[in-house]
Each structure stands twice: as structure tokens, then as C-alpha cells.
CSV table of C-alpha atoms in Angstrom, one decimal:
chain,number,residue,atom,x,y,z
A,1,MET,CA,128.2,-21.3,27.8
A,2,PHE,CA,124.5,-22.1,28.3
A,3,VAL,CA,123.4,-23.1,31.8
A,4,LEU,CA,120.3,-25.0,32.9
A,5,SER,CA,118.9,-25.2,36.5
A,6,LYS,CA,118.3,-28.4,38.4
A,7,ASP,CA,114.7,-28.4,37.1
A,8,GLY,CA,115.8,-27.9,33.5
A,9,LEU,CA,115.0,-24.2,33.1
A,10,PRO,CA,117.4,-21.7,31.5
A,11,LEU,CA,119.7,-19.5,33.6
A,12,MET,CA,122.0,-16.7,32.6
A,13,PRO,CA,124.9,-17.9,30.4
A,14,CYS,CA,128.3,-18.1,32.0
A,15,HIS,CA,132.0,-17.9,31.0
A,16,PRO,CA,133.7,-21.1,29.8
A,17,ALA,CA,136.1,-21.0,32.7
A,18,ARG,CA,133.2,-20.9,35.1
A,19,ALA,CA,131.6,-23.8,33.4
A,20,ARG,CA,134.8,-25.8,33.7
A,21,ALA,CA,135.1,-25.0,37.3
A,22,LEU,CA,131.5,-26.2,38.0
A,23,LEU,CA,132.1,-29.4,36.1
A,24,ALA,CA,135.4,-30.1,38.0
A,25,ARG,CA,133.7,-29.6,41.4
A,26,GLY,CA,130.9,-31.9,40.5
A,27,ARG,CA,128.3,-29.2,40.8
A,28,ALA,CA,127.2,-29.5,37.2
A,29,ALA,CA,126.8,-32.1,34.5
A,30,VAL,CA,127.0,-31.9,30.7
A,31,ALA,CA,123.4,-31.5,29.3
A,32,ARG,CA,124.3,-31.0,25.6
A,33,HIS,CA,127.5,-31.4,23.6
A,34,THR,CA,126.9,-28.8,20.9
A,35,PRO,CA,126.3,-26.0,21.6
A,36,PHE,CA,127.8,-26.9,25.0
A,37,THR,CA,125.3,-26.7,27.8
A,38,ILE,CA,125.7,-27.6,31.5
A,39,ARG,CA,123.0,-28.4,34.0
A,40,LEU,CA,123.4,-27.5,37.7
A,41,LYS,CA,122.8,-30.1,40.3
A,42,ASP,CA,122.3,-27.8,43.3
A,43,ARG,CA,120.3,-24.8,42.1
A,44,ARG,CA,116.8,-24.3,40.9
A,45,ARG,CA,115.5,-21.5,38.9
A,46,SER,CA,113.7,-20.0,41.9
A,47,ASP,CA,117.0,-19.8,43.8
A,48,ALA,CA,118.9,-17.9,41.0
A,49,GLU,CA,118.9,-14.3,39.9
A,50,VAL,CA,117.9,-14.2,36.2
A,51,PHE,CA,118.0,-10.8,34.5
A,52,GLY,CA,117.0,-12.1,31.0
A,53,VAL,CA,118.8,-11.7,27.6
A,54,GLU,CA,117.7,-10.2,24.3
A,55,LEU,CA,117.8,-12.1,21.0
A,56,ARG,CA,118.8,-10.0,18.1
A,57,ILE,CA,118.4,-11.4,14.5
A,58,ASP,CA,119.9,-10.1,11.2
A,59,PRO,CA,118.0,-12.1,8.6
A,60,GLY,CA,119.7,-13.0,5.3
A,61,SER,CA,119.1,-15.0,2.2
A,62,ARG,CA,122.1,-17.3,2.4
A,63,GLY,CA,122.9,-16.8,6.1
A,64,THR,CA,121.4,-15.3,9.2
A,65,GLY,CA,123.2,-13.8,12.2
A,66,LEU,CA,121.8,-14.3,15.7
A,67,ALA,CA,123.2,-12.7,18.9
A,68,LEU,CA,122.3,-13.1,22.5
A,69,THR,CA,122.9,-9.8,24.3
A,70,GLU,CA,122.7,-8.5,27.8
A,71,THR,CA,121.8,-4.8,28.4
A,72,ARG,CA,122.6,-3.3,31.8
A,73,GLY,CA,123.1,0.0,33.4
A,74,GLN,CA,126.6,1.0,34.3
A,75,THR,CA,127.9,4.0,36.3
A,76,SER,CA,130.9,5.8,34.9
A,77,ALA,CA,133.7,7.4,36.9
A,78,ASP,CA,132.0,10.8,36.9
A,79,GLY,CA,128.8,9.4,38.3
A,80,VAL,CA,126.8,9.2,35.0
A,81,THR,CA,124.7,6.1,34.5
A,82,VAL,CA,124.9,4.7,30.9
A,83,THR,CA,123.5,1.6,29.3
A,84,VAL,CA,125.9,-0.9,27.9
A,85,ARG,CA,125.2,-3.9,25.6
A,86,ARG,CA,127.3,-7.0,25.9
A,87,GLY,CA,127.4,-9.8,23.4
A,88,LEU,CA,127.0,-13.2,25.1
A,89,VAL,CA,126.6,-15.7,22.3
A,90,ALA,CA,126.9,-15.2,18.5
A,91,ILE,CA,125.5,-17.7,16.0
A,92,GLU,CA,125.9,-17.7,12.2
A,93,LEU,CA,123.1,-19.8,10.6
A,94,ARG,CA,123.9,-21.0,7.1
A,95,HIS,CA,120.8,-21.8,5.0
A,96,ARG,CA,120.6,-24.5,2.3
A,97,GLY,CA,118.1,-22.8,0.1
A,98,PRO,CA,120.1,-23.2,-3.1
A,99,GLN,CA,120.6,-27.0,-2.5
A,100,ILE,CA,116.8,-27.4,-2.0
A,101,HIS,CA,116.1,-25.4,-5.2
A,102,GLN,CA,118.5,-27.7,-7.2
A,103,ALA,CA,116.9,-30.8,-5.7
A,104,MET,CA,113.4,-29.5,-6.7
A,105,VAL,CA,114.6,-28.8,-10.2
A,106,ARG,CA,116.2,-32.2,-10.5
A,107,ARG,CA,113.0,-33.9,-9.3
A,108,ALA,CA,110.9,-31.9,-11.8
A,109,GLY,CA,113.3,-33.1,-14.5
A,110,TYR,CA,112.8,-36.7,-13.5
A,111,ARG,CA,109.1,-36.4,-13.5
A,112,ARG,CA,109.0,-34.7,-16.8
A,113,ARG,CA,111.1,-37.4,-18.4
A,114,ARG,CA,109.0,-40.2,-17.0
A,115,ARG,CA,105.8,-38.5,-18.1
A,116,SER,CA,107.0,-38.5,-21.8
A,117,ALA,CA,109.1,-41.6,-21.9
A,118,LEU,CA,107.1,-44.2,-19.9
A,119,ARG,CA,103.5,-43.3,-20.3
A,120,TYR,CA,101.6,-40.2,-21.1
A,121,ARG,CA,100.1,-38.3,-18.2
A,122,PRO,CA,98.6,-34.8,-18.7
A,123,PRO,CA,100.6,-32.2,-16.8
A,124,ARG,CA,98.9,-30.7,-13.7
A,125,PHE,CA,99.2,-27.0,-13.6
A,126,LEU,CA,95.9,-25.4,-12.7
A,127,ASN,CA,94.1,-28.1,-10.7
A,128,ARG,CA,95.9,-27.5,-7.3
A,129,VAL,CA,95.1,-24.8,-4.9
A,130,ARG,CA,97.8,-23.3,-2.7
A,131,ARG,CA,97.3,-21.5,0.6
A,132,ARG,CA,97.7,-17.8,0.6
A,133,ASP,CA,100.8,-18.0,2.9
A,134,TRP,CA,102.4,-20.7,0.7
A,135,LEU,CA,106.1,-20.4,0.1
A,136,ALA,CA,108.4,-22.4,-2.1
A,137,PRO,CA,110.4,-25.1,-0.2
A,138,SER,CA,113.7,-23.2,-0.6
A,139,LEU,CA,112.1,-20.1,0.9
A,140,ARG,CA,110.1,-22.0,3.6
A,141,HIS,CA,113.3,-23.6,4.7
A,142,ARG,CA,114.8,-20.1,5.5
A,143,VAL,CA,111.9,-19.3,7.8
A,144,GLU,CA,111.7,-22.7,9.5
A,145,SER,CA,115.5,-23.0,10.1
A,146,VAL,CA,115.6,-19.6,11.9
A,147,CYS,CA,112.5,-20.5,14.0
A,148,SER,CA,114.1,-23.8,14.9
A,149,VAL,CA,117.3,-22.1,16.1
A,150,VAL,CA,115.2,-19.5,18.0
A,151,ASP,CA,113.2,-22.3,19.8
A,152,GLY,CA,116.5,-24.0,20.8
A,153,LEU,CA,117.9,-20.8,22.2
A,154,ARG,CA,114.8,-20.2,24.2
A,155,ARG,CA,115.3,-23.6,25.8
A,156,TYR,CA,118.9,-22.9,26.8
A,157,ALA,CA,118.8,-19.1,27.5
A,158,PRO,CA,116.3,-16.8,29.3
A,159,VAL,CA,115.2,-14.8,26.3
A,160,VAL,CA,112.8,-12.0,27.2
A,161,GLU,CA,112.5,-10.1,23.9
A,162,ILE,CA,113.4,-10.4,20.2
A,163,HIS,CA,114.8,-7.7,18.0
A,164,VAL,CA,114.7,-8.2,14.2
A,165,GLU,CA,116.3,-6.2,11.5
A,166,GLU,CA,113.6,-5.5,8.9
A,167,ASN,CA,115.0,-5.5,5.3
A,168,THR,CA,112.8,-4.4,2.4
A,169,PHE,CA,114.2,-4.3,-1.2
A,170,ASP,CA,112.7,-2.2,-4.0
A,171,ILE,CA,113.2,-4.7,-6.8
A,172,PRO,CA,111.8,-2.4,-9.6
A,173,ALA,CA,114.1,0.4,-8.5
A,174,LEU,CA,117.1,-2.0,-8.6
A,175,THR,CA,116.1,-3.3,-12.0
A,176,GLU,CA,115.7,0.2,-13.4
A,177,GLY,CA,119.0,1.3,-12.1
A,178,ARG,CA,120.8,-1.5,-13.9
A,179,ARG,CA,118.8,-1.4,-17.2
A,180,THR,CA,120.9,1.5,-18.5
A,181,GLU,CA,124.0,-0.6,-18.5
A,182,ALA,CA,122.6,-3.2,-20.9
A,183,PRO,CA,124.0,-2.8,-24.4
A,184,GLY,CA,121.7,-4.9,-26.5
A,185,GLY,CA,118.3,-5.9,-25.0
A,186,LYS,CA,117.1,-9.2,-26.2
A,187,ALA,CA,117.7,-8.7,-29.9
A,188,ARG,CA,119.4,-11.8,-31.3
A,189,ALA,CA,121.5,-10.2,-34.1
A,190,ARG,CA,122.2,-6.8,-35.3
A,191,SER,CA,124.9,-4.6,-36.9
A,192,ARG,CA,125.5,-1.2,-35.3
A,193,SER,CA,127.8,1.5,-36.5
A,194,GLY,CA,130.2,2.5,-33.7
A,195,GLU,CA,129.6,-0.7,-31.7
A,196,SER,CA,132.4,-3.3,-31.4
A,197,CYS,CA,132.8,-6.8,-30.0
A,198,ALA,CA,133.2,-6.8,-26.2
A,199,TYR,CA,135.7,-9.7,-26.5
A,200,CYS,CA,137.9,-9.0,-29.5
A,201,GLY,CA,137.1,-5.4,-30.4
A,202,ALA,CA,136.0,-6.1,-34.0
A,203,SER,CA,133.8,-3.3,-35.4
A,204,ASP,CA,131.6,-3.0,-38.5
A,205,VAL,CA,130.6,-6.7,-38.3
A,206,PRO,CA,127.3,-8.3,-37.4
A,207,LEU,CA,127.0,-8.5,-33.6
A,208,VAL,CA,124.9,-10.9,-31.5
A,209,VAL,CA,123.9,-10.8,-27.9
A,210,ASP,CA,126.1,-13.1,-25.7
A,211,HIS,CA,125.2,-14.2,-22.2
A,212,VAL,CA,128.2,-13.6,-19.9
A,213,ARG,CA,126.9,-16.3,-17.6
A,214,ALA,CA,125.5,-18.8,-20.0
A,215,ARG,CA,121.9,-19.8,-19.4
A,216,ALA,CA,123.0,-23.4,-19.3
A,217,ARG,CA,125.0,-22.4,-16.2
A,218,GLY,CA,122.3,-20.5,-14.5
A,219,GLY,CA,122.6,-17.2,-16.3
A,220,THR,CA,119.5,-15.1,-17.0
A,221,ASP,CA,118.3,-12.6,-19.7
A,222,ARG,CA,118.8,-9.7,-17.3
A,223,PRO,CA,120.5,-6.7,-19.2
A,224,ALA,CA,123.5,-6.8,-16.8
A,225,ASN,CA,124.3,-10.3,-18.1
A,226,LEU,CA,124.3,-9.4,-21.8
A,227,LEU,CA,127.1,-8.2,-24.0
A,228,LEU,CA,127.4,-7.5,-27.8
A,229,THR,CA,129.9,-9.8,-29.4
A,230,CYS,CA,130.8,-10.9,-32.9
A,231,VAL,CA,129.7,-14.3,-34.2
A,232,PRO,CA,133.1,-16.0,-34.0
A,233,CYS,CA,133.7,-15.0,-30.4
A,234,ASN,CA,130.1,-16.0,-29.4
A,235,GLN,CA,130.6,-19.4,-31.0
A,236,GLU,CA,134.0,-19.9,-29.5
A,237,LYS,CA,132.8,-19.0,-26.0
A,238,ALA,CA,129.6,-21.1,-26.2
A,239,ALA,CA,128.6,-22.1,-22.7
A,240,ARG,CA,132.1,-21.9,-21.2
A,241,PRO,CA,132.6,-19.8,-18.1
A,242,VAL,CA,133.8,-16.3,-18.9
A,243,GLU,CA,136.7,-16.8,-16.5
A,244,GLU,CA,137.9,-19.7,-18.6
A,245,PHE,CA,137.3,-18.0,-21.9
A,246,LEU,CA,139.3,-14.8,-20.9
A,247,ALA,CA,141.9,-16.5,-18.7
A,248,ARG,CA,144.8,-15.2,-20.8
A,249,ARG,CA,143.4,-11.6,-20.8
A,250,PRO,CA,143.0,-10.7,-17.2
A,251,GLU,CA,142.4,-7.0,-17.8
A,252,LEU,CA,139.5,-7.7,-20.2
A,253,LEU,CA,138.2,-10.3,-17.8
A,254,ALA,CA,138.2,-7.8,-14.9
A,255,ALA,CA,136.4,-5.3,-17.1
A,256,VAL,CA,133.7,-7.8,-18.1
A,257,LEU,CA,133.2,-9.0,-14.5
A,258,GLY,CA,132.9,-5.4,-13.4
A,259,ARG,CA,129.8,-5.1,-15.5
A,260,LEU,CA,128.1,-8.0,-13.9
A,261,ARG,CA,125.8,-7.4,-10.9
A,262,SER,CA,124.7,-9.8,-8.2
A,263,PRO,CA,121.4,-11.5,-9.0
A,264,LEU,CA,118.2,-10.2,-7.5
A,265,SER,CA,117.1,-13.6,-6.3
A,266,ASP,CA,118.5,-12.9,-2.8
A,267,ALA,CA,116.5,-9.6,-2.6
A,268,ALA,CA,113.4,-11.4,-3.8
A,269,ALA,CA,113.8,-14.1,-1.2
A,270,MET,CA,114.1,-11.6,1.6
A,271,ASN,CA,111.0,-9.8,0.5
A,272,ALA,CA,109.1,-13.1,0.3
A,273,THR,CA,110.1,-14.4,3.7
A,274,ARG,CA,110.1,-11.2,5.7
A,275,ALA,CA,106.4,-11.3,6.7
A,276,GLN,CA,106.3,-15.0,7.3
A,277,LEU,CA,109.4,-14.8,9.6
A,278,LEU,CA,107.8,-12.0,11.7
A,279,LEU,CA,104.5,-13.9,12.0
A,280,ARG,CA,106.3,-17.0,13.2
A,281,LEU,CA,108.4,-15.1,15.7
A,282,GLU,CA,105.3,-13.4,17.1
A,283,ARG,CA,103.8,-16.8,17.9
A,284,THR,CA,106.5,-17.2,20.6
A,285,ASP,CA,104.5,-14.8,22.8
A,286,LEU,CA,107.6,-12.7,23.3
A,287,PRO,CA,107.8,-9.0,22.4
A,288,VAL,CA,109.1,-8.7,18.8
A,289,ARG,CA,110.5,-5.4,17.7
A,290,CYS,CA,111.6,-4.5,14.2
A,291,TRP,CA,114.3,-2.0,13.4
A,292,PRO,CA,115.5,-0.6,10.0
A,293,ALA,CA,118.8,-1.7,8.5
A,294,SER,CA,120.1,1.9,8.5
A,295,LEU,CA,120.0,1.9,12.3
A,296,THR,CA,122.1,-1.3,12.3
A,297,SER,CA,124.6,0.2,9.9
A,298,ALA,CA,124.9,3.3,12.0
A,299,ASN,CA,125.4,1.4,15.3
A,300,ARG,CA,128.1,-0.8,13.6
A,301,ALA,CA,130.0,2.3,12.3
A,302,ALA,CA,129.8,4.0,15.7
A,303,ALA,CA,131.2,0.9,17.4
A,304,GLY,CA,133.9,0.5,14.8
A,305,LEU,CA,132.9,-3.0,14.0
A,306,ALA,CA,133.4,-4.9,10.7
A,307,LYS,CA,130.7,-6.2,8.5
A,308,SER,CA,129.3,-9.7,9.2
A,309,HIS,CA,126.0,-11.3,10.0
A,310,THR,CA,126.8,-11.9,13.6
A,311,LEU,CA,128.1,-8.3,14.2
A,312,ASP,CA,125.0,-7.0,12.4
A,313,GLY,CA,122.9,-9.1,14.7
A,314,LEU,CA,124.7,-7.6,17.7
A,315,CYS,CA,124.0,-4.0,16.4
A,316,VAL,CA,120.3,-4.5,15.8
A,317,GLY,CA,118.2,-2.1,17.8
A,318,PRO,CA,118.9,1.4,19.2
A,319,VAL,CA,122.1,2.3,21.0
A,320,GLY,CA,122.1,5.8,22.3
A,321,SER,CA,125.7,6.7,21.5
A,322,GLY,CA,125.0,10.4,22.1
A,323,THR,CA,124.2,9.7,25.8
A,324,GLY,CA,127.2,7.5,26.4
A,325,ASP,CA,125.5,4.2,25.7
A,326,ALA,CA,127.7,1.7,23.8
A,327,ILE,CA,128.4,-1.8,22.8
A,328,VAL,CA,131.2,-3.0,25.1
A,329,ARG,CA,131.6,-6.7,24.3
A,330,VAL,CA,131.7,-8.9,21.2
A,331,ALA,CA,131.0,-12.6,21.6
A,332,SER,CA,133.8,-14.8,20.3
A,333,PRO,CA,134.2,-17.5,19.0
A,334,VAL,CA,131.1,-17.6,16.8
A,335,TYR,CA,129.0,-20.8,16.6
A,336,VAL,CA,128.4,-21.8,13.0
A,337,PHE,CA,125.1,-23.7,12.4
A,338,GLU,CA,125.0,-25.2,8.9
A,339,ALA,CA,121.6,-26.6,7.9
A,340,THR,CA,122.1,-30.1,6.5
A,341,GLY,CA,118.5,-31.5,6.5
A,342,ARG,CA,117.3,-34.7,8.0
A,343,GLY,CA,117.9,-37.0,5.0
A,344,SER,CA,115.9,-37.7,1.9
A,345,TYR,CA,112.3,-38.9,1.4
A,346,ALA,CA,113.4,-40.7,-1.8
A,347,ARG,CA,113.3,-44.5,-1.5
A,348,THR,CA,115.5,-45.0,-4.5
A,349,THR,CA,118.8,-43.5,-5.7
A,350,PRO,CA,118.6,-42.5,-9.4
A,351,ASP,CA,121.3,-42.4,-11.9
A,352,ARG,CA,122.0,-39.3,-14.0
A,353,PHE,CA,119.2,-40.2,-16.4
A,354,GLY,CA,116.6,-40.5,-13.7
A,355,PHE,CA,116.4,-44.3,-13.6
A,356,PRO,CA,116.4,-46.0,-10.2
A,357,ARG,CA,119.9,-47.4,-9.5
A,358,LEU,CA,119.4,-48.9,-6.1
A,359,VAL,CA,116.8,-49.2,-3.4
A,360,ARG,CA,117.3,-47.4,-0.1
A,361,PRO,CA,116.4,-49.1,3.1
A,362,ARG,CA,113.2,-48.1,4.9
A,363,ARG,CA,114.9,-47.8,8.2
A,364,LYS,CA,117.1,-44.9,8.9
A,365,ARG,CA,118.5,-46.1,12.2
A,366,HIS,CA,120.8,-49.2,12.3
A,367,HIS,CA,122.3,-50.6,15.5
A,368,GLY,CA,121.2,-47.6,17.5
A,369,PHE,CA,122.7,-44.9,15.2
A,370,ALA,CA,121.3,-42.8,12.4
A,371,SER,CA,123.3,-40.8,9.8
A,372,GLY,CA,124.3,-37.4,11.2
A,373,ASP,CA,124.6,-38.5,14.8
A,374,LEU,CA,127.5,-37.1,16.8
A,375,VAL,CA,129.6,-40.0,18.1
A,376,ARG,CA,132.8,-40.8,19.9
A,377,ALA,CA,134.7,-43.6,18.2
A,378,THR,CA,137.4,-45.6,20.0
A,379,VAL,CA,139.8,-47.3,17.6
A,380,ARG,CA,142.2,-49.7,19.2
A,381,LYS,CA,144.6,-50.5,16.4
A,382,GLY,CA,145.4,-49.6,12.8
A,383,ARG,CA,146.0,-46.3,11.1
A,384,TRP,CA,143.2,-44.6,13.0
A,385,ALA,CA,144.0,-45.8,16.4
A,386,GLY,CA,142.8,-43.4,19.1
A,387,VAL,CA,139.7,-41.6,20.2
A,388,TRP,CA,137.8,-39.6,17.6
A,389,THR,CA,134.7,-37.4,17.6
A,390,GLY,CA,132.7,-36.9,14.4
A,391,ARG,CA,129.5,-37.5,12.5
A,392,VAL,CA,128.5,-41.0,11.5
A,393,THR,CA,127.0,-42.4,8.3
A,394,VAL,CA,125.3,-45.7,9.1
A,395,ARG,CA,125.2,-49.0,7.2
A,396,SER,CA,122.9,-51.9,7.8
A,397,THR,CA,125.9,-54.2,8.3
A,398,GLY,CA,126.9,-52.2,11.4
A,399,ARG,CA,130.2,-51.1,10.0
A,400,HIS,CA,129.6,-47.4,10.1
A,401,SER,CA,131.6,-44.6,8.6
A,402,VAL,CA,132.8,-41.7,10.9
A,403,ALA,CA,133.7,-38.3,9.4
A,404,THR,CA,136.4,-36.3,11.3
A,405,PRO,CA,138.2,-33.1,10.4
A,406,LEU,CA,141.2,-35.2,9.4
A,407,GLY,CA,139.3,-37.7,7.2
A,408,ARG,CA,136.8,-40.6,7.2
A,409,PHE,CA,137.2,-44.1,8.5
A,410,ASN,CA,135.1,-47.1,9.2
A,411,ALA,CA,134.3,-48.5,12.7
A,412,SER,CA,132.0,-51.1,14.2
A,413,HIS,CA,128.9,-49.9,16.0
A,414,GLU,CA,130.3,-51.6,19.1
A,415,HIS,CA,133.1,-49.1,19.3
A,416,LEU,CA,130.9,-46.0,19.0
A,417,LEU,CA,129.4,-43.9,21.8
A,418,LEU,CA,126.5,-41.6,21.0
A,419,LEU,CA,127.1,-38.0,22.1
A,420,GLN,CA,124.2,-36.2,20.4
A,421,ARG,CA,121.4,-37.2,18.0
A,422,ALA,CA,121.2,-35.6,14.6
A,423,ASP,CA,119.0,-32.5,14.6
A,424,GLY,CA,119.4,-31.2,11.0
A,425,PHE,CA,122.4,-29.0,11.7
A,426,ALA,CA,126.2,-29.4,11.5
A,427,TYR,CA,128.0,-27.4,14.1
A,428,GLY,CA,131.3,-25.6,14.0
A,429,ARG,CA,133.2,-22.6,15.3
A,430,ARG,CA,135.0,-19.7,13.8
A,431,GLY,CA,136.7,-16.6,15.0
A,432,GLU,CA,134.9,-13.3,14.8
A,433,VAL,CA,136.0,-11.0,12.0
A,434,GLU,CA,138.4,-8.2,13.0
A,435,SER,CA,137.0,-4.8,13.8
A,436,ALA,CA,137.0,-2.2,11.1
A,437,ALA,CA,139.9,0.2,11.1
């Protein structure tokens, strides 16, 4: 648990049992609900012994693992002093880059339709200048969300240095390695002797190139996504998912899916955001050290840990296993921070054709609450009678909706107690993955 001093400065994290004891004795008060933070009433930062903790980051395209660790010297039974690393807090940050990308594509479609249907406006392509460090919104979100969590951890824990895993992907090498598996290039139709349909096995017939993942469903022209098929199979499959088309032939489906490869968008996103993330972290005025991914993998294998973002974050940086140094503690449970955003800038809600369907209110806060706030609802009667904690969705009438793990119900704003303002994240917990055998 995070601990703050009487003057609001971060102290060393403590065990949950210790936090409960301090709250029960009246020596501390709750400073933040999620992640849970207490504030001492009788101790200042100058009166406490603070060793400092390290923040270790394992960046990812869809998720990032962060771990707060404590490194101390420990004397073994034979008198040898070794360095041990203890995991104090583990956080899994889940990005919303794909959702932002889809929102940008949808907005572009609305604007394109309005440009042609309502009145003609020449498209603007080359009349805007971008900064050299410009990133697409879906990529900039990855950098800003990590920096936002890092700033929050610095407010609640005495971070003294930052360790980052540096990932660099060779996109041309990955592409060349998969090009040999492509059976047709971009040719639209052809007849080859010795070639047969990948779906029905017909040979000596005209073959066309089929997209396993249809372009209408996000598929690309990458060679790994192309197969040679006969015309009837190509027309029957159309844009249907291959899992649906081959549902009655599981062996063939497994063989087709085995040819597919994960898209390169994640690798490209990591390459695009790596430099920006390091630049932003260096602005914290803390020592930032970069370590290769091979070192993280070696540390994880030496410690016998499974593969996850949080465990990779714990293993970032050198661990001298040859001299007896080791990772002796894994933080559990893991905090899950899911980026949800802070609402929408749009003032209207469009229908599926892009026409405005209703007008959204200018105000985002009604009767003291805003959508996403964490509240405690006291329901006195009815099906939902009891005390509930959840996220609220506000209405101008004051009859707000509260989402709980068991469902959603409506409650008056008079029966709601604010626990924590919305900050763009949804919080949860999960257990750490089991160690590798």
C-alpha cells in the first residue's frame, strides 16, 4: 500500500496488514481510494527513513507493465552479502490505441461524406505543417498514458530511478522473413499447374488470390494474409470470417490459421513511440536507464517466472545471478489500470450514417458528479437495496446510473457519496500469473 507523510510527501510502501493497523489505531487516514493510499497523521518525511524505490517499465503496444521494486543488500548464512530485488507494487496498464484509431477513422468517414453530400469543399492534404515530433493520436496516447501513471506513482512512492526495457523491431527483416510464405503476390487471377485451391483442393482450375482476413474486416495485402483459391470458394467465402467459413472443417481451419502471422502494426507502434517515451521520462529529472529485452528474458528465465507484462517489468535491469543476486519477491495482486479517456469532444451523437441524432449537453458535471466518478450508492429499498460501490454515468435529471460488477441500476444523486473523481482510468485487480514450471 502507498503511504504519505503528514506533509503529503511519499514514504516507503507498506504491507496491507500494516495499513489496516494504522487506520484502526487512528494514526492514518485514507488519502486515495484506488490505488489505495493512506496518509499518516503523526509522522513527517523528515522523521522517517526512506530508502527509495526503483520504477521498472516494460513498454508494450497494447499494454505496459510497471513494477515498483526495492533493492537491498542481504547477508546469507555463510556471511556472503548479496543483492536482492523485491517487487512492491505491480501495475498492468492497458492502452486504448485501437479504440482511438477506430474513432479517428469514423470521424474521417463522417467528414468525407459531408464534404461530398452537403457542399463541396476541397480536401486539405498538403497545406498543414506538422511538428517533427508529431505522433498520431493513437500513438501519442500510449506515451501520455504511461507518463501519466509514472507521474502518479512519483506522488505516492519515493521513486529514485527509472529502468526501461528498450525494444527495437527490424520491420524489413520481419517482412522479408514472411514473404517466402506468400503463395500468390498481388496477382488477381491465374492458372498454375501443380497449384490447388487452399479450401477445396481443386486443381487445374483458374485460381484467384483470396484474403484470409477480408479487407472489409481489417485485413491487409500482406503476403501472409493471401491464399490461392478457386473462384467458387472465393465467392462463397466473400468477406465472411475464415473461422465461420471453415467451421465444419476444423483441421483445415487450423492449417489456414497456422499460416497467418500477427500484424506488424504493434511492432511499428513500438518503434514510433520508443524515442518519445524516453524523452518524456527524462524530463522527470530522474536517472533513466535503458536495458535490452534479451536481459529481461534472461532474468525471467533465471528466476523461473512466467511471461507477463508485470513480470517482465520486474525483471528489467541487471540481476547478477552468478554472484548470488536474485529476485526474491513478486508483487501480488496486480493493479490493472485500463485507459478509458475523459469523455468525448463531440457535441452531437451521430447515427450510423453520420447525421446528428441528438445534442449533448455542454456541461459534463450534473449535481456534483461527472461520468466516470467512483461513488458509493446507498439504496434503501427495492431489488438493489444495500450499499454499492461503482462508476457513475450522470444525467441532467439527477437520476444517475451506477455500474457495479453485478449490474447497473439507477439512483438519485442524493443517495450517492463521491469517493474519487474520474481521472481517465478504470481500476481493477487480478492475480499474478503462475510461475513457469
